[in-house]
């Protein structure tokens, strides 16, 4: 125990030193080379959305900036455009030992909780004791327009696959204070301007700490519910199934058991309509998405087309990868064309529907935080024309994602951890008209208003239920609600 505590203490000291010290150009270039090598050897598809020539030019331009001493934060920010160019929402870039969303500043953070839609932001809460009214539109922060701030932050955010943006907006709604402090400023006092009715008002607000933000979030978090839920409505003709995540803790709730019992109940009660709520579900284990679709498919299906792996040989740089993968990759990674594929995944095989599979009308709710495994499942349902979708475009890509097992390397001088998903999951039987880099776009787009957020009005759910009840309008007709 004493040895463990000593190691933890040394680790914390090393991280603190790395944050405080100025890195020399030689140290910066050493870390840059490690970063570039790791992407080249571990990432399954670095040029999926950005041409290699463009990437090479970006690498050259970035390296040219490393000709002067930099702090850890300056180096972190300098490298971010390379990560953004990957258009891979799974990639991790975290100073060792720090909070992913508050990597450098935990004591001088923006004090208001915001709801951001496109280039506008409204106040929905306050982390400190000084407040402005909820529901007012924020127009300026520290002299800069909110629209300009949003457009400055979005290009530095990585939580999105391909060309999707809704995941970034949902990330801003959760972690605006962290992004603002990292990429813009972290003053002691924030001067804000807001619109109340026809008046423009000003307020000076003291910055808050990360502890205050966490305390606010803890106080205002929704009442705890089981992550997997089934509710019957409309006299039993319709059911709403909520899947908050694609992983489980069997001490809390068993996922497979929940599906088995739920779909047996749907069949026994002859439920005609099912609303599947996948909003805010950021993913989990791939096999859980495959299993759920076995309960929804009407015929045998292929889930994944292939799973790409960059190389089979050992990496040339120091990195952590799961021991089981290192031990068995020689058996499960095969050469294919000009690359390699991972062969042992149930979703690669033809899958048959379960005995109690639901064959009725299916509506699926998605938003920008529908990501990873959730987007894979949504893509399969959408490509197979199995469901009508309501909500907002997913943050995860339609064609697939790069995730699964991760390899993590720590840059030797800046002490920033780079995490790369090693498996490139590619969905089978994609639509011919699919646009590169898109997510799953709903048939009925529903964007919550500020009033919806403040009153907990679930506009998307209401739209889905109206579609079920409607007999005058086809459920697949595209519409847009605000």
Coordinates of C-alpha atoms in Angstrom, one line a residue:
X1 CA 0.0 0.0 0.0
X2 CA 2.8 2.4 0.9
X3 CA 4.5 1.7 -2.4
X4 CA 1.3 2.4 -4.3
X5 CA 0.7 5.6 -2.5
X6 CA 4.3 6.7 -3.3
X7 CA 3.9 5.9 -7.0
X8 CA 0.6 7.9 -7.1
X9 CA 2.3 10.8 -5.4
X10 CA 5.3 10.7 -7.8
X11 CA 2.8 10.5 -10.8
X12 CA 0.9 13.6 -9.5
X13 CA 4.2 15.5 -9.1
X14 CA 5.3 14.6 -12.6
X15 CA 2.0 15.7 -14.1
X16 CA 2.1 19.0 -12.2
X17 CA 5.7 19.7 -13.3
X18 CA 4.7 19.0 -16.9
X19 CA 1.9 21.5 -16.8
X20 CA 4.0 24.2 -15.2
X21 CA 7.2 23.8 -17.2
X22 CA 8.1 25.3 -20.6
X23 CA 9.0 22.8 -23.2
X24 CA 11.9 23.4 -25.5
X25 CA 11.6 23.1 -29.3
X26 CA 13.6 19.9 -29.1
X27 CA 11.2 18.4 -26.6
X28 CA 8.2 19.6 -28.6
X29 CA 9.5 17.9 -31.8
X30 CA 10.2 14.7 -29.9
X31 CA 6.6 14.6 -28.8
X32 CA 5.4 15.6 -32.2
X33 CA 7.2 12.7 -33.8
X34 CA 5.7 10.3 -31.2
X35 CA 2.2 11.7 -32.0
X36 CA 2.7 11.3 -35.8
X37 CA 4.1 7.8 -35.4
X38 CA 1.2 6.7 -33.2
X39 CA -1.4 7.9 -35.7
X40 CA 0.4 6.3 -38.6
X41 CA 0.8 2.9 -37.0
X42 CA -2.3 2.6 -34.8
X43 CA -5.2 4.6 -36.3
X44 CA -7.3 2.3 -38.6
X45 CA -8.3 5.1 -41.1
X46 CA -6.5 8.4 -40.6
X47 CA -7.5 9.5 -44.2
X48 CA -11.1 8.5 -44.1
X49 CA -12.4 12.0 -44.2
X50 CA -9.3 14.1 -44.9
X51 CA -7.1 13.4 -47.9
X52 CA -3.5 12.3 -47.1
X53 CA -2.1 15.3 -49.0
X54 CA -4.1 17.7 -46.9
X55 CA -3.0 15.8 -43.7
X56 CA 0.6 15.9 -44.7
X57 CA 0.4 19.7 -45.3
X58 CA -1.2 20.1 -41.9
X59 CA 1.5 18.1 -40.2
X60 CA 4.2 20.2 -41.9
X61 CA 2.5 23.5 -40.9
X62 CA 2.1 22.2 -37.3
X63 CA 5.7 21.1 -37.0
X64 CA 6.8 24.5 -38.2
X65 CA 5.1 26.1 -35.2
X66 CA 7.2 24.1 -32.8
X67 CA 10.3 26.4 -33.2
X68 CA 9.8 28.2 -29.9
X69 CA 9.3 27.2 -26.3
X70 CA 5.8 26.4 -25.3
X71 CA 3.8 25.5 -22.2
X72 CA 1.9 22.3 -22.1
X73 CA -1.3 24.1 -22.8
X74 CA 0.1 25.9 -25.8
X75 CA 1.4 22.6 -27.2
X76 CA -1.9 20.9 -26.5
X77 CA -3.8 23.6 -28.5
X78 CA -1.3 23.6 -31.3
X79 CA -1.8 19.9 -31.9
X80 CA -5.6 19.9 -31.7
X81 CA -6.1 20.8 -35.5
X82 CA -4.5 17.5 -36.3
X83 CA -6.9 15.6 -34.2
X84 CA -9.9 17.5 -35.6
X85 CA -8.7 16.6 -39.1
X86 CA -9.2 13.0 -38.2
X87 CA -12.9 13.6 -37.7
X88 CA -12.9 10.8 -35.3
X89 CA -15.0 11.4 -32.2
X90 CA -13.4 8.5 -30.2
X91 CA -9.8 9.8 -30.2
X92 CA -8.5 10.9 -26.8
X93 CA -6.1 13.8 -26.1
X94 CA -5.8 14.3 -22.3
X95 CA -3.0 15.8 -20.2
X96 CA -2.0 12.9 -17.8
X97 CA -4.0 13.0 -14.6
X98 CA -6.3 15.8 -15.6
X99 CA -10.0 16.0 -16.3
X100 CA -10.7 15.4 -20.0
X101 CA -13.0 18.4 -20.3
X102 CA -11.2 20.7 -17.9
X103 CA -7.5 19.9 -18.7
X104 CA -5.8 23.1 -17.5
X105 CA -8.1 25.4 -15.5
X106 CA -10.2 24.2 -12.6
X107 CA -10.4 27.4 -10.6
X108 CA -11.4 30.2 -13.1
X109 CA -14.3 28.8 -15.0
X110 CA -17.3 30.4 -16.7
X111 CA -20.1 30.5 -14.2
X112 CA -23.2 29.9 -16.3
X113 CA -24.7 26.8 -17.7
X114 CA -25.8 27.3 -21.3
X115 CA -28.0 25.8 -23.9
X116 CA -26.3 26.3 -27.3
X117 CA -28.1 26.0 -30.6
X118 CA -26.2 26.9 -33.8
X119 CA -24.8 30.4 -33.1
X120 CA -26.9 31.3 -30.1
X121 CA -26.8 30.5 -26.4
X122 CA -29.4 30.8 -23.6
X123 CA -28.8 30.7 -19.8
X124 CA -30.3 27.6 -18.1
X125 CA -28.5 27.7 -14.8
X126 CA -25.7 29.2 -12.6
X127 CA -22.9 27.4 -11.0
X128 CA -22.1 30.3 -8.6
X129 CA -23.9 32.6 -6.2
X130 CA -24.1 35.4 -8.8
X131 CA -26.8 34.8 -11.3
X132 CA -28.6 36.1 -14.4
X133 CA -32.2 35.0 -15.1
X134 CA -32.7 31.6 -16.7
X135 CA -34.1 31.7 -20.2
X136 CA -32.4 34.9 -21.3
X137 CA -30.2 34.9 -24.4
X138 CA -26.6 35.6 -23.8
X139 CA -25.2 37.9 -26.5
X140 CA -21.6 38.7 -25.4
X141 CA -18.9 37.2 -23.1
X142 CA -16.0 39.4 -22.1
X143 CA -16.6 41.7 -25.1
X144 CA -16.8 39.0 -27.7
X145 CA -20.1 38.0 -29.4
X146 CA -21.5 34.6 -28.5
X147 CA -21.7 33.7 -32.2
X148 CA -18.0 34.4 -32.6
X149 CA -17.1 32.4 -29.5
X150 CA -19.1 29.4 -30.7
X151 CA -17.4 29.6 -34.1
X152 CA -14.0 29.8 -32.4
X153 CA -14.7 26.8 -30.2
X154 CA -16.3 24.4 -32.7
X155 CA -13.1 23.9 -34.8
X156 CA -11.2 22.9 -31.7
X157 CA -13.7 20.1 -30.7
X158 CA -13.2 16.5 -31.6
X159 CA -16.5 14.9 -30.4
X160 CA -17.9 14.2 -33.8
X161 CA -17.5 11.6 -36.5
X162 CA -17.1 12.8 -40.1
X163 CA -18.8 16.1 -40.8
X164 CA -21.4 15.9 -38.1
X165 CA -21.8 18.8 -35.6
X166 CA -24.6 18.0 -33.2
X167 CA -22.2 16.0 -30.9
X168 CA -20.1 19.2 -30.6
X169 CA -23.1 21.3 -29.7
X170 CA -24.2 18.8 -27.1
X171 CA -20.7 18.7 -25.7
X172 CA -20.8 22.5 -25.4
X173 CA -24.0 22.2 -23.5
X174 CA -22.3 20.0 -21.0
X175 CA -18.7 21.4 -20.9
X176 CA -18.8 25.0 -22.2
X177 CA -16.8 26.3 -19.2
X178 CA -14.0 23.8 -19.9
X179 CA -13.7 24.6 -23.6
X180 CA -13.9 28.3 -23.0
X181 CA -11.1 28.2 -20.4
X182 CA -8.9 26.0 -22.5
X183 CA -9.2 27.7 -25.9
X184 CA -10.2 31.3 -25.1
X185 CA -9.5 32.6 -21.6
X186 CA -9.8 31.9 -17.8
X187 CA -10.3 35.3 -16.1
X188 CA -11.2 36.0 -12.5
X189 CA -14.4 37.8 -13.5
X190 CA -16.5 37.3 -16.6
X191 CA -18.4 40.2 -18.1
X192 CA -21.6 39.1 -19.8
X193 CA -24.2 40.8 -21.8
X194 CA -27.7 39.3 -22.2
X195 CA -31.0 40.1 -23.8
X196 CA -34.0 40.3 -21.4
X197 CA -37.1 41.1 -23.5
X198 CA -36.2 44.2 -25.5
X199 CA -33.4 45.3 -23.1
X200 CA -29.7 44.6 -23.3
X201 CA -28.2 44.1 -19.8
X202 CA -24.7 43.6 -18.4
X203 CA -23.5 41.6 -15.4
X204 CA -20.1 40.9 -13.8
X205 CA -19.8 37.3 -12.6
X206 CA -17.1 35.8 -10.5
X207 CA -15.5 32.7 -12.0
X208 CA -16.2 29.4 -10.4
X209 CA -14.3 26.2 -9.6
X210 CA -14.7 22.8 -11.1
X211 CA -15.9 21.6 -7.6
X212 CA -18.8 24.1 -7.8
X213 CA -19.7 22.9 -11.3
X214 CA -19.7 19.3 -10.1
X215 CA -21.8 20.2 -7.1
X216 CA -24.3 22.0 -9.3
X217 CA -24.5 19.0 -11.7
X218 CA -24.9 16.6 -8.8
X219 CA -27.7 18.7 -7.3
X220 CA -29.6 19.0 -10.6
X221 CA -29.1 15.6 -12.1
X222 CA -32.3 13.7 -12.9
X223 CA -33.6 11.2 -10.4
X224 CA -31.8 7.9 -10.8
X225 CA -33.6 5.3 -13.0
X226 CA -32.6 2.0 -14.4
X227 CA -30.5 2.4 -17.6
X228 CA -32.8 0.0 -19.5
X229 CA -36.6 0.7 -19.2
X230 CA -39.8 -0.4 -20.9
X231 CA -43.1 1.5 -20.4
X232 CA -46.6 0.7 -21.9
X233 CA -48.8 3.5 -23.0
X234 CA -51.9 4.1 -25.2
X235 CA -53.8 1.2 -23.5
X236 CA -51.0 -1.2 -24.2
X237 CA -50.8 -0.7 -28.0
X238 CA -47.5 1.3 -27.8
X239 CA -44.4 0.8 -25.8
X240 CA -41.5 3.1 -25.1
X241 CA -38.1 1.4 -24.6
X242 CA -35.2 3.5 -23.3
X243 CA -31.6 2.3 -23.6
X244 CA -29.3 4.8 -21.9
X245 CA -26.0 2.9 -22.6
X246 CA -24.8 -0.3 -24.2
X247 CA -23.1 -1.8 -21.2
X248 CA -24.3 -3.1 -17.9
X249 CA -23.5 -3.9 -14.4
X250 CA -25.2 -7.2 -13.6
X251 CA -25.4 -6.1 -9.9
X252 CA -27.6 -3.2 -11.2
X253 CA -29.4 -4.6 -14.2
X254 CA -28.7 -7.4 -16.7
X255 CA -29.0 -6.1 -20.3
X256 CA -29.6 -9.5 -22.0
X257 CA -32.1 -10.4 -19.4
X258 CA -33.9 -7.1 -19.9
X259 CA -34.2 -7.6 -23.6
X260 CA -35.3 -11.2 -23.3
X261 CA -38.1 -10.3 -20.8
X262 CA -39.1 -7.1 -22.6
X263 CA -39.5 -8.5 -26.1
X264 CA -41.4 -11.5 -24.7
X265 CA -43.8 -9.1 -23.0
X266 CA -44.2 -7.1 -26.3
X267 CA -45.1 -10.3 -28.1
X268 CA -47.4 -11.6 -25.5
X269 CA -49.3 -8.3 -25.2
X270 CA -49.4 -7.9 -29.0
X271 CA -47.9 -4.4 -28.8
X272 CA -48.2 -2.8 -32.2
X273 CA -45.9 0.2 -31.9
X274 CA -42.5 0.7 -30.3
X275 CA -40.6 3.9 -29.6
X276 CA -36.9 3.2 -29.0
X277 CA -35.2 6.1 -27.2
X278 CA -31.5 6.1 -28.0
X279 CA -30.8 9.8 -27.2
X280 CA -27.8 10.6 -25.0
X281 CA -26.6 7.1 -25.4
X282 CA -22.9 7.4 -26.1
X283 CA -22.3 3.7 -26.7
X284 CA -20.6 0.8 -25.0
X285 CA -20.0 -2.8 -26.2
X286 CA -20.5 -3.5 -29.9
X287 CA -22.1 -6.9 -29.3
X288 CA -24.9 -5.2 -27.3
X289 CA -26.0 -3.3 -30.4
X290 CA -26.0 -6.4 -32.5
X291 CA -28.1 -8.2 -29.9
X292 CA -30.7 -5.5 -29.8
X293 CA -31.1 -5.5 -33.6
X294 CA -31.7 -9.3 -33.4
X295 CA -34.9 -8.4 -31.5
X296 CA -35.9 -5.7 -34.1
X297 CA -34.9 -7.2 -37.5
X298 CA -37.5 -8.8 -39.7
X299 CA -35.1 -11.0 -41.6
X300 CA -31.4 -12.2 -41.4
X301 CA -28.9 -9.4 -41.7
X302 CA -25.3 -8.5 -41.9
X303 CA -24.3 -5.9 -39.3
X304 CA -20.7 -5.1 -40.1
X305 CA -19.0 -5.3 -43.5
X306 CA -15.5 -5.5 -42.0
X307 CA -13.4 -4.3 -39.1
X308 CA -10.2 -2.6 -40.3
X309 CA -6.9 -2.7 -38.4
X310 CA -3.9 -0.6 -39.4
X311 CA -1.2 -3.2 -38.9
X312 CA -0.4 -6.6 -37.4
X313 CA 3.2 -6.1 -36.2
X314 CA 4.1 -4.6 -32.9
X315 CA 4.2 -0.8 -32.6
X316 CA 7.6 1.0 -32.9
X317 CA 6.7 3.3 -30.0
X318 CA 5.9 2.7 -26.3
X319 CA 2.2 2.2 -25.8
X320 CA -0.4 0.5 -23.7
X321 CA -2.8 -2.0 -25.3
X322 CA -4.9 -4.7 -23.6
X323 CA -2.8 -7.8 -22.9
X324 CA -5.4 -10.2 -24.4
X325 CA -5.2 -8.4 -27.7
X326 CA -1.4 -8.5 -27.7
X327 CA -1.5 -12.2 -27.0
X328 CA -4.1 -13.2 -29.6
X329 CA -3.8 -10.6 -32.4
X330 CA -1.8 -13.1 -34.4
X331 CA -4.8 -15.3 -34.6
X332 CA -7.6 -12.7 -35.2
X333 CA -5.9 -10.2 -37.5
X334 CA -5.7 -11.1 -41.2
X335 CA -4.3 -9.5 -44.3
X336 CA -7.0 -8.0 -46.7
X337 CA -6.1 -5.9 -49.7
X338 CA -3.7 -3.2 -48.8
X339 CA -4.5 -3.5 -45.1
X340 CA -5.6 -5.8 -42.3
X341 CA -8.9 -6.8 -40.7
X342 CA -10.1 -8.1 -37.4
X343 CA -12.0 -11.3 -37.9
X344 CA -13.5 -12.4 -34.6
X345 CA -16.7 -10.4 -34.1
X346 CA -20.2 -11.8 -34.1
X347 CA -21.5 -8.8 -36.1
X348 CA -19.4 -9.9 -39.1
X349 CA -21.6 -13.1 -39.5
X350 CA -25.1 -13.4 -40.9
X351 CA -27.4 -12.8 -37.9
X352 CA -30.9 -14.2 -37.5
X353 CA -33.8 -12.4 -35.7
X354 CA -34.6 -13.7 -32.2
X355 CA -37.7 -15.8 -31.7
X356 CA -39.5 -13.0 -30.0
X357 CA -38.3 -10.3 -32.3
X358 CA -40.7 -7.3 -32.6
X359 CA -42.1 -6.8 -36.1
X360 CA -44.5 -3.9 -35.5
X361 CA -44.0 -0.2 -36.2
X362 CA -40.7 1.1 -34.9
X363 CA -39.8 4.8 -34.2
X364 CA -36.3 5.7 -33.0
X365 CA -35.2 8.8 -31.1
X366 CA -31.7 10.0 -31.6
X367 CA -29.6 13.2 -31.0
X368 CA -26.0 14.5 -31.1
X369 CA -25.0 12.3 -28.1
X370 CA -26.2 9.1 -29.9
X371 CA -22.7 7.9 -30.6
X372 CA -20.4 4.9 -31.2
X373 CA -22.4 1.7 -30.8
X374 CA -25.6 3.6 -30.8
X375 CA -24.9 5.1 -34.2
X376 CA -23.9 1.7 -35.5
X377 CA -27.2 0.3 -34.5
X378 CA -29.1 3.3 -35.8
X379 CA -27.2 3.0 -39.1
X380 CA -28.2 -0.6 -39.4
X381 CA -31.9 0.2 -38.7
X382 CA -31.9 3.1 -41.1
X383 CA -30.1 1.3 -43.9
X384 CA -32.5 -1.6 -43.7
X385 CA -35.4 0.9 -43.6
X386 CA -36.6 -0.7 -40.4
X387 CA -37.6 2.4 -38.5
X388 CA -38.7 6.0 -38.7
X389 CA -36.2 8.4 -37.0
X390 CA -37.1 11.4 -34.9
X391 CA -34.8 14.0 -33.3
X392 CA -31.4 15.3 -34.4
X393 CA -28.6 14.0 -36.5
X394 CA -26.4 11.6 -34.6
X395 CA -22.9 12.6 -33.5
X396 CA -21.6 9.2 -34.7
X397 CA -21.0 8.5 -38.3
X398 CA -23.4 6.5 -40.5
X399 CA -20.6 4.5 -42.3
X400 CA -19.0 3.4 -39.1
X401 CA -16.5 4.5 -36.5
X402 CA -13.0 3.9 -35.1
X403 CA -13.2 2.5 -31.6
X404 CA -13.2 -0.9 -29.9
X405 CA -9.8 -1.7 -28.3
X406 CA -7.7 1.4 -27.6
X407 CA -4.0 1.9 -27.6
X408 CA -2.7 4.7 -25.4
X409 CA 0.7 6.4 -25.6
X410 CA 2.0 9.2 -23.4
X411 CA 4.1 11.8 -25.1
X412 CA 7.4 11.8 -23.2
X413 CA 7.9 15.5 -22.5
X414 CA 4.5 17.1 -22.5
X415 CA 2.9 14.1 -20.6
X416 CA -0.2 14.2 -22.7
X417 CA -2.0 10.9 -23.3
X418 CA -3.0 10.1 -26.9
X419 CA -5.7 7.4 -27.1
X420 CA -6.5 5.8 -30.4
X421 CA -9.4 3.4 -31.2
X422 CA -7.6 0.5 -33.1
X423 CA -10.7 -1.0 -34.8
X424 CA -12.3 0.6 -37.8
X425 CA -15.9 -0.7 -37.8
X426 CA -17.6 -0.4 -41.2
X427 CA -21.3 -1.0 -41.6
X428 CA -22.6 -3.5 -44.1
X429 CA -25.1 -2.7 -47.0
X430 CA -25.0 1.1 -46.8
X431 CA -27.4 3.2 -49.0
X432 CA -26.0 4.2 -52.4
X433 CA -26.9 7.9 -51.7
X434 CA -25.1 8.1 -48.5
X435 CA -23.0 11.3 -48.2
X436 CA -19.4 11.0 -46.9
X437 CA -19.2 12.0 -43.3
X438 CA -22.8 12.2 -42.4
X439 CA -24.5 10.8 -39.4
X440 CA -28.0 9.3 -39.2
X441 CA -30.3 12.1 -40.2
X442 CA -33.8 11.8 -38.8
X443 CA -36.9 11.6 -41.0
X444 CA -38.4 14.2 -38.6
X445 CA -35.9 16.7 -37.2
X446 CA -36.9 18.1 -33.8
X447 CA -34.7 20.7 -32.1
X448 CA -35.6 21.5 -28.5
X449 CA -36.3 25.2 -27.8
X450 CA -35.1 27.0 -24.7
X451 CA -38.6 26.7 -23.3
X452 CA -38.5 22.9 -23.8
X453 CA -35.2 22.7 -21.9
X454 CA -36.4 24.8 -19.0
X455 CA -39.8 23.0 -18.7
X456 CA -38.5 19.5 -19.5
X457 CA -40.9 19.4 -22.4
X458 CA -39.9 16.3 -24.5
X459 CA -40.8 17.6 -27.9
X460 CA -39.2 14.7 -29.8
X461 CA -41.1 12.1 -27.8
X462 CA -44.4 13.9 -28.4
X463 CA -43.6 14.1 -32.1
X464 CA -42.9 10.3 -32.2
X465 CA -46.2 9.5 -30.4
X466 CA -48.1 11.9 -32.8
X467 CA -46.7 10.0 -35.8
X468 CA -47.9 6.8 -34.3
X469 CA -51.4 8.2 -33.7
X470 CA -51.6 10.0 -37.0
X471 CA -53.6 8.4 -39.8
X472 CA -53.6 11.3 -42.2
X473 CA -49.9 11.8 -42.8
X474 CA -47.4 9.1 -43.9
X475 CA -44.9 8.4 -41.0
X476 CA -41.9 8.6 -43.4
X477 CA -42.6 12.1 -44.7
X478 CA -39.8 14.5 -43.8
X479 CA -40.6 17.4 -41.5
X480 CA -38.8 19.9 -39.3
X481 CA -40.1 21.0 -35.9
X482 CA -38.6 23.8 -33.7

